[in-house]
Amino acid sequence: MQSLTHTYLVLNLVRGDGLNRKQENDLILGSIIPDISELGWGKEKHTHRSGWEFLKAHPKYPYFALGMITHGENPRGLDYYTHNPKGYLARKKKKVLEIIHRYPECWAGLKEDAAVHKIIEFSVESLIGEKNKGLIRRVNNAFRSRYVRRPVQSFSNFSKVNPNLCYALDNEHLQGWFKSFKNTPTAAALWLNLISWRKLKGLPTDSFWNKLRLYLRFSYFYVLNLLTPKQRYIRMFTEVKQYLRKDYLKFLDDVKKKLIKTKIEVYTYAKEHGKEDDSAKRSFQQFWHRSREKIKGRVARLRHSQHR
């Protein structure tokens, strides 16, 4: 599944557990960051199958680890229940194929299985985004928080991914990605951009002429996207969403119930083996102490001036 869907699931899983803002941000980042493997920044075995190993190596980040574990394939997280042979994609494939076959130009260049997979996940993500506008804001706030850099840096070292990952979190393109799922037209436009970008992926850039060729093709697809009527794309996603709307929340709720035991195990392990990172709390205490001292100084100066 896509980012907002993972976040929606894991936040519902911990509802009522009394998480503070730092813990919630760690949880959100942990539930999303495994998918950097799709960008080629890490191996799937490190991002989708090593959540428990990360927790054992870094027990002071239990909420980040919980996000990773509930995301992945092994142990069984949302991706497992989505992708396995009897999972959500398999159950929805036949009907979604019937729909998208009426719009072949909207997934040109993709194989049938890949198209069904991505369109279902995009559609569920759009359903989540349009129903939970506040969720998009919470995700973007988490990515902007400076306190998530420590667990993300630990994840980078653990998963052997780009060490500058933590500095790539707060950027307008990433925030724009999440905002694109607020309604069907914006999600359809994002899909069109991805289909075009896929046609550019893998082109050589080893010489000036190859770079120029890439630039010209990029410019061509950019203009083509501006001129392409979006109504067919919007209609396709509207039909797929209408089909999925009736039971996607039940599927997510069923997965949440299956993950309650996992959550308890993570909490228990973290309590027994590690002290949670309290950098945010200490930073606030230092800020409060400095502010209090400044206020005391100003009050003292004011009183002194009154007695003169």
PDB file of C-alpha atoms in Angstrom, residues 33-34 36-37 39-48 50 53-54 57-58 64 68 151-166:
ATOM      1  CA  ILE A  33      10.059   4.987   5.221  1.00  0.00           C
ATOM      2  CA  PRO A  34      10.341   1.273   4.240  1.00  0.00           C
ATOM      3  CA  ILE A  36      12.347   3.977  -0.046  1.00  0.00           C
ATOM      4  CA  SER A  37      13.378   0.566  -1.383  1.00  0.00           C
ATOM      5  CA  LEU A  39      13.375   4.318  -5.108  1.00  0.00           C
ATOM      6  CA  GLY A  40      16.428   2.075  -5.161  1.00  0.00           C
ATOM      7  CA  TRP A  41      17.785   3.587  -1.922  1.00  0.00           C
ATOM      8  CA  GLY A  42      17.772   0.326   0.005  1.00  0.00           C
ATOM      9  CA  LYS A  43      17.105  -3.383  -0.221  1.00  0.00           C
ATOM     10  CA  GLU A  44      13.643  -4.728   0.412  1.00  0.00           C
ATOM     11  CA  LYS A  45      14.956  -7.280   2.917  1.00  0.00           C
ATOM     12  CA  HIS A  46      16.258  -4.434   5.099  1.00  0.00           C
ATOM     13  CA  THR A  47      13.200  -2.216   4.807  1.00  0.00           C
ATOM     14  CA  HIS A  48      10.276  -4.685   4.752  1.00  0.00           C
ATOM     15  CA  SER A  50      13.870  -6.398   9.374  1.00  0.00           C
ATOM     16  CA  GLU A  53      16.051  -6.557  13.991  1.00  0.00           C
ATOM     17  CA  PHE A  54      15.954  -2.751  13.920  1.00  0.00           C
ATOM     18  CA  ALA A  57      19.523  -2.851  17.531  1.00  0.00           C
ATOM     19  CA  HIS A  58      17.781   0.410  18.541  1.00  0.00           C
ATOM     20  CA  PHE A  64       9.638   3.964  14.688  1.00  0.00           C
ATOM     21  CA  MET A  68       8.338  -0.532  10.189  1.00  0.00           C
ATOM     22  CA  PRO A 151      15.707   7.497  14.320  1.00  0.00           C
ATOM     23  CA  VAL A 152      15.924   8.095  10.556  1.00  0.00           C
ATOM     24  CA  GLN A 153      19.721   8.321  10.784  1.00  0.00           C
ATOM     25  CA  SER A 154      19.745   5.088  12.797  1.00  0.00           C
ATOM     26  CA  PHE A 155      17.535   3.514  10.131  1.00  0.00           C
ATOM     27  CA  SER A 156      19.918   4.723   7.391  1.00  0.00           C
ATOM     28  CA  ASN A 157      22.883   3.106   9.116  1.00  0.00           C
ATOM     29  CA  PHE A 158      20.968  -0.083   9.878  1.00  0.00           C
ATOM     30  CA  SER A 159      19.521  -0.500   6.376  1.00  0.00           C
ATOM     31  CA  LYS A 160      22.667   0.665   4.557  1.00  0.00           C
ATOM     32  CA  VAL A 161      20.812   3.345   2.603  1.00  0.00           C
ATOM     33  CA  ASN A 162      21.817   6.869   1.616  1.00  0.00           C
ATOM     34  CA  PRO A 163      23.278   8.515   4.762  1.00  0.00           C
ATOM     35  CA  ASN A 164      21.717  11.842   3.735  1.00  0.00           C
ATOM     36  CA  LEU A 165      18.198  10.403   3.913  1.00  0.00           C
ATOM     37  CA  CYS A 166      17.259  12.439   6.985  1.00  0.00           C
TER      38      CYS A 166
END
